[in-house]
């Protein structure tokens, strides 16, 4: 049996769908705070808050052959690193109490670095907490998510301005879809011999100028790219609804990305997603399937 944390979320939902396709007759248990819309035969749901319920999570992981875990720090966290550490500790303790099942964890490029990467530092600490459990581990380290641009794209459709958080906005950078990362995670859950680290990139590079141009083409309206100076990024992220702590950590990550300080650790297993940015942006268009 496989267990999927956050199966109703952006990545977890694709892990769930792909694993069902790979193993149509397998038992699945999904763990989330909210009930999924529907449950197929052979799928069990456990309502658990993985941020603080060690016993509930350990019970949900009991008898699992493989488990997908992630550390989804809420955007309103008062102290983003303290909250991330609490989630890491809860998951790690639950893994040990459940008998150390095989773990596949979502992580990020740059997670091998202990400092200087902003919010990615929390994923470095998450990896370390899981390593301390002595459970069999696979870390799926993803590049930048294309879906992170969706709020900017939605705002640009209304205002005609794309607020660019990278400097310069025409620099080409790696980006991958949550769908493709979820598919890689599902394959790692299925494969008992998955390596310790799998890097995931997109099929091509994109700049913020590219993203804005694609959105302009899809929406049929002119979109101007407006670079946001580094000093103004924390305030811009706060204005989008993030807590001051989360906004500062995200701004620091963007500063590190601009400076080239968030590399992938070179690993023999690097996989590429096939979803285009246009496909991801299409979810914002009326009458377009997501």
PDB file of N, CA and C in Angstrom, residues 50-153:
ATOM      1  N   UNK A  50      -0.892  17.111   9.258  1.00  0.00           N
ATOM      2  CA  UNK A  50       0.493  16.648   9.300  1.00  0.00           C
ATOM      3  C   UNK A  50       1.443  17.669   9.909  1.00  0.00           C
ATOM      4  N   UNK A  51       0.951  18.856  10.240  1.00  0.00           N
ATOM      5  CA  UNK A  51       1.831  19.872  10.817  1.00  0.00           C
ATOM      6  C   UNK A  51       2.026  19.702  12.315  1.00  0.00           C
ATOM      7  N   UNK A  52       1.145  18.914  12.968  1.00  0.00           N
ATOM      8  CA  UNK A  52       1.308  18.787  14.427  1.00  0.00           C
ATOM      9  C   UNK A  52       0.779  17.494  15.030  1.00  0.00           C
ATOM     10  N   UNK A  53       0.162  16.617  14.253  1.00  0.00           N
ATOM     11  CA  UNK A  53      -0.453  15.406  14.804  1.00  0.00           C
ATOM     12  C   UNK A  53       0.435  14.190  14.535  1.00  0.00           C
ATOM     13  N   UNK A  54       1.422  13.974  15.413  1.00  0.00           N
ATOM     14  CA  UNK A  54       2.363  12.869  15.219  1.00  0.00           C
ATOM     15  C   UNK A  54       1.653  11.523  15.276  1.00  0.00           C
ATOM     16  N   UNK A  55       0.830  11.322  16.297  1.00  0.00           N
ATOM     17  CA  UNK A  55       0.162  10.029  16.461  1.00  0.00           C
ATOM     18  C   UNK A  55      -0.804   9.741  15.311  1.00  0.00           C
ATOM     19  N   UNK A  56      -1.575  10.748  14.915  1.00  0.00           N
ATOM     20  CA  UNK A  56      -2.512  10.555  13.814  1.00  0.00           C
ATOM     21  C   UNK A  56      -1.796  10.242  12.514  1.00  0.00           C
ATOM     22  N   UNK A  57      -0.673  10.925  12.282  1.00  0.00           N
ATOM     23  CA  UNK A  57       0.078  10.685  11.058  1.00  0.00           C
ATOM     24  C   UNK A  57       0.754   9.318  11.094  1.00  0.00           C
ATOM     25  N   UNK A  58       1.308   8.949  12.241  1.00  0.00           N
ATOM     26  CA  UNK A  58       1.935   7.626  12.367  1.00  0.00           C
ATOM     27  C   UNK A  58       0.926   6.522  12.102  1.00  0.00           C
ATOM     28  N   UNK A  59      -0.289   6.695  12.598  1.00  0.00           N
ATOM     29  CA  UNK A  59      -1.346   5.714  12.344  1.00  0.00           C
ATOM     30  C   UNK A  59      -1.667   5.630  10.856  1.00  0.00           C
ATOM     31  N   UNK A  60      -1.689   6.784  10.177  1.00  0.00           N
ATOM     32  CA  UNK A  60      -1.987   6.801   8.743  1.00  0.00           C
ATOM     33  C   UNK A  60      -0.883   6.149   7.922  1.00  0.00           C
ATOM     34  N   UNK A  61       0.347   6.179   8.434  1.00  0.00           N
ATOM     35  CA  UNK A  61       1.479   5.587   7.717  1.00  0.00           C
ATOM     36  C   UNK A  61       1.659   4.109   8.032  1.00  0.00           C
ATOM     37  N   UNK A  62       0.930   3.608   9.006  1.00  0.00           N
ATOM     38  CA  UNK A  62       1.076   2.214   9.442  1.00  0.00           C
ATOM     39  C   UNK A  62       0.797   1.254   8.286  1.00  0.00           C
ATOM     40  N   UNK A  63       1.656   0.260   8.138  1.00  0.00           N
ATOM     41  CA  UNK A  63       1.529  -0.784   7.114  1.00  0.00           C
ATOM     42  C   UNK A  63       1.800  -0.284   5.698  1.00  0.00           C
ATOM     43  N   UNK A  64       2.293   0.927   5.549  1.00  0.00           N
ATOM     44  CA  UNK A  64       2.584   1.444   4.206  1.00  0.00           C
ATOM     45  C   UNK A  64       3.895   0.872   3.678  1.00  0.00           C
ATOM     46  N   UNK A  65       3.909   0.566   2.392  1.00  0.00           N
ATOM     47  CA  UNK A  65       5.150   0.147   1.742  1.00  0.00           C
ATOM     48  C   UNK A  65       5.941   1.362   1.263  1.00  0.00           C
ATOM     49  N   UNK A  66       5.223   2.405   0.843  1.00  0.00           N
ATOM     50  CA  UNK A  66       5.862   3.626   0.358  1.00  0.00           C
ATOM     51  C   UNK A  66       4.974   4.815   0.691  1.00  0.00           C
ATOM     52  N   UNK A  67       5.618   5.945   0.998  1.00  0.00           N
ATOM     53  CA  UNK A  67       4.888   7.135   1.444  1.00  0.00           C
ATOM     54  C   UNK A  67       5.440   8.367   0.737  1.00  0.00           C
ATOM     55  N   UNK A  68       4.533   9.206   0.225  1.00  0.00           N
ATOM     56  CA  UNK A  68       4.932  10.511  -0.298  1.00  0.00           C
ATOM     57  C   UNK A  68       4.701  11.564   0.767  1.00  0.00           C
ATOM     58  N   UNK A  69       5.748  12.365   1.055  1.00  0.00           N
ATOM     59  CA  UNK A  69       5.635  13.438   2.039  1.00  0.00           C
ATOM     60  C   UNK A  69       6.143  14.740   1.436  1.00  0.00           C
ATOM     61  N   UNK A  70       5.646  15.835   1.983  1.00  0.00           N
ATOM     62  CA  UNK A  70       6.100  17.163   1.583  1.00  0.00           C
ATOM     63  C   UNK A  70       5.956  18.095   2.779  1.00  0.00           C
ATOM     64  N   UNK A  71       6.537  19.285   2.663  1.00  0.00           N
ATOM     65  CA  UNK A  71       6.506  20.249   3.760  1.00  0.00           C
ATOM     66  C   UNK A  71       5.859  21.544   3.266  1.00  0.00           C
ATOM     67  N   UNK A  72       4.524  21.581   3.230  1.00  0.00           N
ATOM     68  CA  UNK A  72       3.819  22.743   2.675  1.00  0.00           C
ATOM     69  C   UNK A  72       3.594  23.840   3.717  1.00  0.00           C
ATOM     70  N   UNK A  73       4.566  24.715   3.879  1.00  0.00           N
ATOM     71  CA  UNK A  73       4.431  25.791   4.863  1.00  0.00           C
ATOM     72  C   UNK A  73       3.314  26.738   4.422  1.00  0.00           C
ATOM     73  N   UNK A  74       2.343  27.022   5.283  1.00  0.00           N
ATOM     74  CA  UNK A  74       1.241  27.906   4.883  1.00  0.00           C
ATOM     75  C   UNK A  74       1.734  29.330   4.632  1.00  0.00           C
ATOM     76  N   UNK A  75       1.178  30.016   3.650  1.00  0.00           N
ATOM     77  CA  UNK A  75       1.660  31.352   3.296  1.00  0.00           C
ATOM     78  C   UNK A  75       1.401  32.414   4.350  1.00  0.00           C
ATOM     79  N   UNK A  76       0.578  32.086   5.369  1.00  0.00           N
ATOM     80  CA  UNK A  76       0.328  33.061   6.431  1.00  0.00           C
ATOM     81  C   UNK A  76       1.160  32.780   7.680  1.00  0.00           C
ATOM     82  N   UNK A  77       2.165  31.907   7.570  1.00  0.00           N
ATOM     83  CA  UNK A  77       2.993  31.549   8.726  1.00  0.00           C
ATOM     84  C   UNK A  77       3.653  32.788   9.328  1.00  0.00           C
ATOM     85  N   UNK A  78       3.531  32.940  10.635  1.00  0.00           N
ATOM     86  CA  UNK A  78       4.142  34.080  11.321  1.00  0.00           C
ATOM     87  C   UNK A  78       5.661  33.997  11.236  1.00  0.00           C
ATOM     88  N   UNK A  79       6.200  32.790  11.430  1.00  0.00           N
ATOM     89  CA  UNK A  79       7.635  32.533  11.282  1.00  0.00           C
ATOM     90  C   UNK A  79       7.778  31.334  10.358  1.00  0.00           C
ATOM     91  N   UNK A  80       8.125  31.568   9.111  1.00  0.00           N
ATOM     92  CA  UNK A  80       8.099  30.509   8.107  1.00  0.00           C
ATOM     93  C   UNK A  80       9.071  29.383   8.434  1.00  0.00           C
ATOM     94  N   UNK A  81      10.243  29.706   8.982  1.00  0.00           N
ATOM     95  CA  UNK A  81      11.228  28.663   9.271  1.00  0.00           C
ATOM     96  C   UNK A  81      10.835  27.862  10.508  1.00  0.00           C
ATOM     97  N   UNK A  82      10.274  28.525  11.491  1.00  0.00           N
ATOM     98  CA  UNK A  82       9.798  27.819  12.684  1.00  0.00           C
ATOM     99  C   UNK A  82       8.658  26.869  12.322  1.00  0.00           C
ATOM    100  N   UNK A  83       7.733  27.328  11.483  1.00  0.00           N
ATOM    101  CA  UNK A  83       6.618  26.479  11.069  1.00  0.00           C
ATOM    102  C   UNK A  83       7.114  25.303  10.241  1.00  0.00           C
ATOM    103  N   UNK A  84       8.050  25.551   9.338  1.00  0.00           N
ATOM    104  CA  UNK A  84       8.600  24.472   8.517  1.00  0.00           C
ATOM    105  C   UNK A  84       9.302  23.434   9.381  1.00  0.00           C
ATOM    106  N   UNK A  85      10.031  23.894  10.399  1.00  0.00           N
ATOM    107  CA  UNK A  85      10.720  22.966  11.297  1.00  0.00           C
ATOM    108  C   UNK A  85       9.730  22.115  12.075  1.00  0.00           C
ATOM    109  N   UNK A  86       8.614  22.710  12.479  1.00  0.00           N
ATOM    110  CA  UNK A  86       7.581  21.963  13.195  1.00  0.00           C
ATOM    111  C   UNK A  86       6.996  20.867  12.311  1.00  0.00           C
ATOM    112  N   UNK A  87       6.706  21.194  11.059  1.00  0.00           N
ATOM    113  CA  UNK A  87       6.177  20.199  10.126  1.00  0.00           C
ATOM    114  C   UNK A  87       7.203  19.092   9.889  1.00  0.00           C
ATOM    115  N   UNK A  88       8.468  19.471   9.699  1.00  0.00           N
ATOM    116  CA  UNK A  88       9.528  18.481   9.489  1.00  0.00           C
ATOM    117  C   UNK A  88       9.625  17.526  10.669  1.00  0.00           C
ATOM    118  N   UNK A  89       9.612  18.078  11.873  1.00  0.00           N
ATOM    119  CA  UNK A  89       9.728  17.242  13.073  1.00  0.00           C
ATOM    120  C   UNK A  89       8.533  16.304  13.210  1.00  0.00           C
ATOM    121  N   UNK A  90       7.335  16.816  12.930  1.00  0.00           N
ATOM    122  CA  UNK A  90       6.128  15.988  13.033  1.00  0.00           C
ATOM    123  C   UNK A  90       6.192  14.814  12.064  1.00  0.00           C
ATOM    124  N   UNK A  91       6.552  15.094  10.826  1.00  0.00           N
ATOM    125  CA  UNK A  91       6.622  14.027   9.825  1.00  0.00           C
ATOM    126  C   UNK A  91       7.717  13.026  10.175  1.00  0.00           C
ATOM    127  N   UNK A  92       8.883  13.521  10.583  1.00  0.00           N
ATOM    128  CA  UNK A  92       9.988  12.622  10.917  1.00  0.00           C
ATOM    129  C   UNK A  92       9.638  11.718  12.099  1.00  0.00           C
ATOM    130  N   UNK A  93       9.028  12.273  13.128  1.00  0.00           N
ATOM    131  CA  UNK A  93       8.629  11.461  14.284  1.00  0.00           C
ATOM    132  C   UNK A  93       7.594  10.418  13.887  1.00  0.00           C
ATOM    133  N   UNK A  94       6.652  10.813  13.037  1.00  0.00           N
ATOM    134  CA  UNK A  94       5.621   9.874  12.588  1.00  0.00           C
ATOM    135  C   UNK A  94       6.224   8.747  11.757  1.00  0.00           C
ATOM    136  N   UNK A  95       7.200   9.074  10.923  1.00  0.00           N
ATOM    137  CA  UNK A  95       7.868   8.050  10.114  1.00  0.00           C
ATOM    138  C   UNK A  95       8.543   7.021  11.015  1.00  0.00           C
ATOM    139  N   UNK A  96       9.211   7.486  12.051  1.00  0.00           N
ATOM    140  CA  UNK A  96       9.868   6.551  12.973  1.00  0.00           C
ATOM    141  C   UNK A  96       8.854   5.711  13.733  1.00  0.00           C
ATOM    142  N   UNK A  97       7.786   6.327  14.202  1.00  0.00           N
ATOM    143  CA  UNK A  97       6.755   5.588  14.941  1.00  0.00           C
ATOM    144  C   UNK A  97       6.051   4.563  14.063  1.00  0.00           C
ATOM    145  N   UNK A  98       5.980   4.825  12.773  1.00  0.00           N
ATOM    146  CA  UNK A  98       5.291   3.929  11.843  1.00  0.00           C
ATOM    147  C   UNK A  98       6.185   2.792  11.345  1.00  0.00           C
ATOM    148  N   UNK A  99       7.419   2.730  11.837  1.00  0.00           N
ATOM    149  CA  UNK A  99       8.300   1.634  11.447  1.00  0.00           C
ATOM    150  C   UNK A  99       9.203   1.925  10.267  1.00  0.00           C
ATOM    151  N   UNK A 100       9.377   3.202   9.946  1.00  0.00           N
ATOM    152  CA  UNK A 100      10.302   3.646   8.898  1.00  0.00           C
ATOM    153  C   UNK A 100       9.990   3.064   7.514  1.00  0.00           C
ATOM    154  N   UNK A 101       8.799   3.340   6.980  1.00  0.00           N
ATOM    155  CA  UNK A 101       8.495   2.912   5.608  1.00  0.00           C
ATOM    156  C   UNK A 101       9.347   3.677   4.599  1.00  0.00           C
ATOM    157  N   UNK A 102       9.391   3.196   3.376  1.00  0.00           N
ATOM    158  CA  UNK A 102      10.141   3.884   2.320  1.00  0.00           C
ATOM    159  C   UNK A 102       9.470   5.222   2.018  1.00  0.00           C
ATOM    160  N   UNK A 103      10.282   6.281   1.974  1.00  0.00           N
ATOM    161  CA  UNK A 103       9.774   7.645   1.840  1.00  0.00           C
ATOM    162  C   UNK A 103      10.224   8.256   0.518  1.00  0.00           C
ATOM    163  N   UNK A 104       9.285   8.895  -0.169  1.00  0.00           N
ATOM    164  CA  UNK A 104       9.598   9.746  -1.320  1.00  0.00           C
ATOM    165  C   UNK A 104       9.159  11.158  -0.947  1.00  0.00           C
ATOM    166  N   UNK A 105      10.103  12.094  -0.919  1.00  0.00           N
ATOM    167  CA  UNK A 105       9.820  13.446  -0.429  1.00  0.00           C
ATOM    168  C   UNK A 105      10.035  14.484  -1.520  1.00  0.00           C
ATOM    169  N   UNK A 106       9.116  15.437  -1.596  1.00  0.00           N
ATOM    170  CA  UNK A 106       9.281  16.569  -2.509  1.00  0.00           C
ATOM    171  C   UNK A 106      10.291  17.547  -1.927  1.00  0.00           C
ATOM    172  N   UNK A 107      11.285  17.908  -2.736  1.00  0.00           N
ATOM    173  CA  UNK A 107      12.285  18.881  -2.311  1.00  0.00           C
ATOM    174  C   UNK A 107      12.557  19.832  -3.477  1.00  0.00           C
ATOM    175  N   UNK A 108      13.691  20.475  -3.470  1.00  0.00           N
ATOM    176  CA  UNK A 108      13.950  21.534  -4.450  1.00  0.00           C
ATOM    177  C   UNK A 108      15.403  21.553  -4.881  1.00  0.00           C
ATOM    178  N   UNK A 109      15.627  22.081  -6.077  1.00  0.00           N
ATOM    179  CA  UNK A 109      17.001  22.398  -6.450  1.00  0.00           C
ATOM    180  C   UNK A 109      17.569  23.326  -5.384  1.00  0.00           C
ATOM    181  N   UNK A 110      18.836  23.148  -5.073  1.00  0.00           N
ATOM    182  CA  UNK A 110      19.467  23.972  -4.051  1.00  0.00           C
ATOM    183  C   UNK A 110      19.267  23.481  -2.636  1.00  0.00           C
ATOM    184  N   UNK A 111      18.520  22.378  -2.453  1.00  0.00           N
ATOM    185  CA  UNK A 111      18.241  21.903  -1.092  1.00  0.00           C
ATOM    186  C   UNK A 111      19.461  21.278  -0.429  1.00  0.00           C
ATOM    187  N   UNK A 112      20.515  21.036  -1.183  1.00  0.00           N
ATOM    188  CA  UNK A 112      21.745  20.523  -0.575  1.00  0.00           C
ATOM    189  C   UNK A 112      22.515  21.627   0.143  1.00  0.00           C
ATOM    190  N   UNK A 113      22.107  22.876  -0.049  1.00  0.00           N
ATOM    191  CA  UNK A 113      22.782  24.015   0.575  1.00  0.00           C
ATOM    192  C   UNK A 113      22.092  24.386   1.880  1.00  0.00           C
ATOM    193  N   UNK A 114      22.873  24.649   2.908  1.00  0.00           N
ATOM    194  CA  UNK A 114      22.316  24.887   4.244  1.00  0.00           C
ATOM    195  C   UNK A 114      21.958  26.342   4.502  1.00  0.00           C
ATOM    196  N   UNK A 115      22.344  27.254   3.622  1.00  0.00           N
ATOM    197  CA  UNK A 115      22.037  28.667   3.838  1.00  0.00           C
ATOM    198  C   UNK A 115      22.126  29.431   2.522  1.00  0.00           C
ATOM    199  N   UNK A 116      21.563  30.647   2.542  1.00  0.00           N
ATOM    200  CA  UNK A 116      21.699  31.541   1.408  1.00  0.00           C
ATOM    201  C   UNK A 116      20.713  31.333   0.280  1.00  0.00           C
ATOM    202  N   UNK A 117      19.688  30.489   0.495  1.00  0.00           N
ATOM    203  CA  UNK A 117      18.734  30.210  -0.581  1.00  0.00           C
ATOM    204  C   UNK A 117      17.309  30.598  -0.212  1.00  0.00           C
ATOM    205  N   UNK A 118      17.140  31.374   0.845  1.00  0.00           N
ATOM    206  CA  UNK A 118      15.797  31.785   1.231  1.00  0.00           C
ATOM    207  C   UNK A 118      14.962  30.620   1.698  1.00  0.00           C
ATOM    208  N   UNK A 119      13.732  30.559   1.233  1.00  0.00           N
ATOM    209  CA  UNK A 119      12.792  29.559   1.720  1.00  0.00           C
ATOM    210  C   UNK A 119      13.220  28.126   1.405  1.00  0.00           C
ATOM    211  N   UNK A 120      14.116  27.956   0.424  1.00  0.00           N
ATOM    212  CA  UNK A 120      14.614  26.613   0.108  1.00  0.00           C
ATOM    213  C   UNK A 120      15.414  26.039   1.272  1.00  0.00           C
ATOM    214  N   UNK A 121      15.954  26.905   2.124  1.00  0.00           N
ATOM    215  CA  UNK A 121      16.664  26.431   3.312  1.00  0.00           C
ATOM    216  C   UNK A 121      15.783  25.519   4.156  1.00  0.00           C
ATOM    217  N   UNK A 122      14.484  25.806   4.201  1.00  0.00           N
ATOM    218  CA  UNK A 122      13.562  24.966   4.967  1.00  0.00           C
ATOM    219  C   UNK A 122      13.513  23.550   4.411  1.00  0.00           C
ATOM    220  N   UNK A 123      13.688  23.404   3.102  1.00  0.00           N
ATOM    221  CA  UNK A 123      13.690  22.071   2.505  1.00  0.00           C
ATOM    222  C   UNK A 123      15.006  21.346   2.754  1.00  0.00           C
ATOM    223  N   UNK A 124      16.099  22.090   2.861  1.00  0.00           N
ATOM    224  CA  UNK A 124      17.355  21.472   3.306  1.00  0.00           C
ATOM    225  C   UNK A 124      17.162  20.854   4.685  1.00  0.00           C
ATOM    226  N   UNK A 125      16.552  21.610   5.581  1.00  0.00           N
ATOM    227  CA  UNK A 125      16.329  21.114   6.941  1.00  0.00           C
ATOM    228  C   UNK A 125      15.333  19.951   6.956  1.00  0.00           C
ATOM    229  N   UNK A 126      14.350  19.988   6.059  1.00  0.00           N
ATOM    230  CA  UNK A 126      13.390  18.886   5.924  1.00  0.00           C
ATOM    231  C   UNK A 126      14.117  17.603   5.517  1.00  0.00           C
ATOM    232  N   UNK A 127      15.006  17.721   4.545  1.00  0.00           N
ATOM    233  CA  UNK A 127      15.788  16.555   4.124  1.00  0.00           C
ATOM    234  C   UNK A 127      16.609  16.003   5.291  1.00  0.00           C
ATOM    235  N   UNK A 128      17.232  16.887   6.044  1.00  0.00           N
ATOM    236  CA  UNK A 128      18.054  16.440   7.166  1.00  0.00           C
ATOM    237  C   UNK A 128      17.213  15.733   8.225  1.00  0.00           C
ATOM    238  N   UNK A 129      16.026  16.253   8.505  1.00  0.00           N
ATOM    239  CA  UNK A 129      15.141  15.617   9.487  1.00  0.00           C
ATOM    240  C   UNK A 129      14.737  14.222   9.029  1.00  0.00           C
ATOM    241  N   UNK A 130      14.464  14.056   7.746  1.00  0.00           N
ATOM    242  CA  UNK A 130      14.084  12.741   7.229  1.00  0.00           C
ATOM    243  C   UNK A 130      15.272  11.787   7.215  1.00  0.00           C
ATOM    244  N   UNK A 131      16.451  12.286   6.903  1.00  0.00           N
ATOM    245  CA  UNK A 131      17.638  11.424   6.934  1.00  0.00           C
ATOM    246  C   UNK A 131      17.872  10.861   8.335  1.00  0.00           C
ATOM    247  N   UNK A 132      17.561  11.648   9.339  1.00  0.00           N
ATOM    248  CA  UNK A 132      17.775  11.212  10.724  1.00  0.00           C
ATOM    249  C   UNK A 132      16.837  10.083  11.139  1.00  0.00           C
ATOM    250  N   UNK A 133      15.803   9.796  10.336  1.00  0.00           N
ATOM    251  CA  UNK A 133      14.879   8.703  10.672  1.00  0.00           C
ATOM    252  C   UNK A 133      15.445   7.339  10.308  1.00  0.00           C
ATOM    253  N   UNK A 134      16.457   7.312   9.443  1.00  0.00           N
ATOM    254  CA  UNK A 134      17.030   6.057   8.922  1.00  0.00           C
ATOM    255  C   UNK A 134      16.050   5.275   8.053  1.00  0.00           C
ATOM    256  N   UNK A 135      14.997   5.916   7.582  1.00  0.00           N
ATOM    257  CA  UNK A 135      14.082   5.275   6.632  1.00  0.00           C
ATOM    258  C   UNK A 135      14.707   5.311   5.234  1.00  0.00           C
ATOM    259  N   UNK A 136      14.353   4.369   4.359  1.00  0.00           N
ATOM    260  CA  UNK A 136      14.800   4.451   2.963  1.00  0.00           C
ATOM    261  C   UNK A 136      14.210   5.706   2.314  1.00  0.00           C
ATOM    262  N   UNK A 137      15.045   6.482   1.633  1.00  0.00           N
ATOM    263  CA  UNK A 137      14.615   7.804   1.171  1.00  0.00           C
ATOM    264  C   UNK A 137      14.889   8.029  -0.309  1.00  0.00           C
ATOM    265  N   UNK A 138      13.961   8.726  -0.952  1.00  0.00           N
ATOM    266  CA  UNK A 138      14.185   9.326  -2.265  1.00  0.00           C
ATOM    267  C   UNK A 138      13.729  10.774  -2.184  1.00  0.00           C
ATOM    268  N   UNK A 139      14.632  11.705  -2.479  1.00  0.00           N
ATOM    269  CA  UNK A 139      14.274  13.118  -2.533  1.00  0.00           C
ATOM    270  C   UNK A 139      14.088  13.514  -3.997  1.00  0.00           C
ATOM    271  N   UNK A 140      12.897  13.969  -4.341  1.00  0.00           N
ATOM    272  CA  UNK A 140      12.621  14.465  -5.687  1.00  0.00           C
ATOM    273  C   UNK A 140      12.799  15.975  -5.649  1.00  0.00           C
ATOM    274  N   UNK A 141      13.916  16.432  -6.197  1.00  0.00           N
ATOM    275  CA  UNK A 141      14.268  17.853  -6.155  1.00  0.00           C
ATOM    276  C   UNK A 141      13.827  18.528  -7.453  1.00  0.00           C
ATOM    277  N   UNK A 142      12.834  19.371  -7.315  1.00  0.00           N
ATOM    278  CA  UNK A 142      12.242  20.030  -8.475  1.00  0.00           C
ATOM    279  C   UNK A 142      12.869  21.393  -8.721  1.00  0.00           C
ATOM    280  N   UNK A 143      12.864  21.800  -9.971  1.00  0.00           N
ATOM    281  CA  UNK A 143      13.195  23.172 -10.309  1.00  0.00           C
ATOM    282  C   UNK A 143      11.970  24.053 -10.046  1.00  0.00           C
ATOM    283  N   UNK A 144      12.032  25.302 -10.449  1.00  0.00           N
ATOM    284  CA  UNK A 144      10.960  26.286 -10.254  1.00  0.00           C
ATOM    285  C   UNK A 144       9.655  25.789 -10.874  1.00  0.00           C
ATOM    286  N   UNK A 145       8.559  25.907 -10.123  1.00  0.00           N
ATOM    287  CA  UNK A 145       7.261  25.469 -10.624  1.00  0.00           C
ATOM    288  C   UNK A 145       6.644  26.518 -11.558  1.00  0.00           C
ATOM    289  N   UNK A 146       6.204  26.076 -12.726  1.00  0.00           N
ATOM    290  CA  UNK A 146       5.486  26.971 -13.636  1.00  0.00           C
ATOM    291  C   UNK A 146       4.251  27.566 -12.970  1.00  0.00           C
ATOM    292  N   UNK A 147       3.600  26.775 -12.125  1.00  0.00           N
ATOM    293  CA  UNK A 147       2.376  27.236 -11.466  1.00  0.00           C
ATOM    294  C   UNK A 147       2.609  28.443 -10.566  1.00  0.00           C
ATOM    295  N   UNK A 148       3.863  28.678 -10.179  1.00  0.00           N
ATOM    296  CA  UNK A 148       4.166  29.863  -9.370  1.00  0.00           C
ATOM    297  C   UNK A 148       3.891  31.152 -10.137  1.00  0.00           C
ATOM    298  N   UNK A 149       3.823  31.059 -11.462  1.00  0.00           N
ATOM    299  CA  UNK A 149       3.540  32.239 -12.281  1.00  0.00           C
ATOM    300  C   UNK A 149       2.045  32.488 -12.459  1.00  0.00           C
ATOM    301  N   UNK A 150       1.203  31.549 -12.077  1.00  0.00           N
ATOM    302  CA  UNK A 150      -0.233  31.721 -12.315  1.00  0.00           C
ATOM    303  C   UNK A 150      -0.819  32.968 -11.646  1.00  0.00           C
ATOM    304  N   UNK A 151      -0.465  33.282 -10.381  1.00  0.00           N
ATOM    305  CA  UNK A 151      -1.013  34.515  -9.794  1.00  0.00           C
ATOM    306  C   UNK A 151      -0.592  35.772 -10.556  1.00  0.00           C
ATOM    307  N   UNK A 152       0.649  35.789 -11.051  1.00  0.00           N
ATOM    308  CA  UNK A 152       1.126  36.941 -11.817  1.00  0.00           C
ATOM    309  C   UNK A 152       0.389  37.027 -13.153  1.00  0.00           C
ATOM    310  N   UNK A 153       0.138  35.852 -13.751  1.00  0.00           N
ATOM    311  CA  UNK A 153      -0.578  35.827 -15.025  1.00  0.00           C
ATOM    312  C   UNK A 153      -2.019  36.294 -14.857  1.00  0.00           C
TER     313      UNK A 153
END
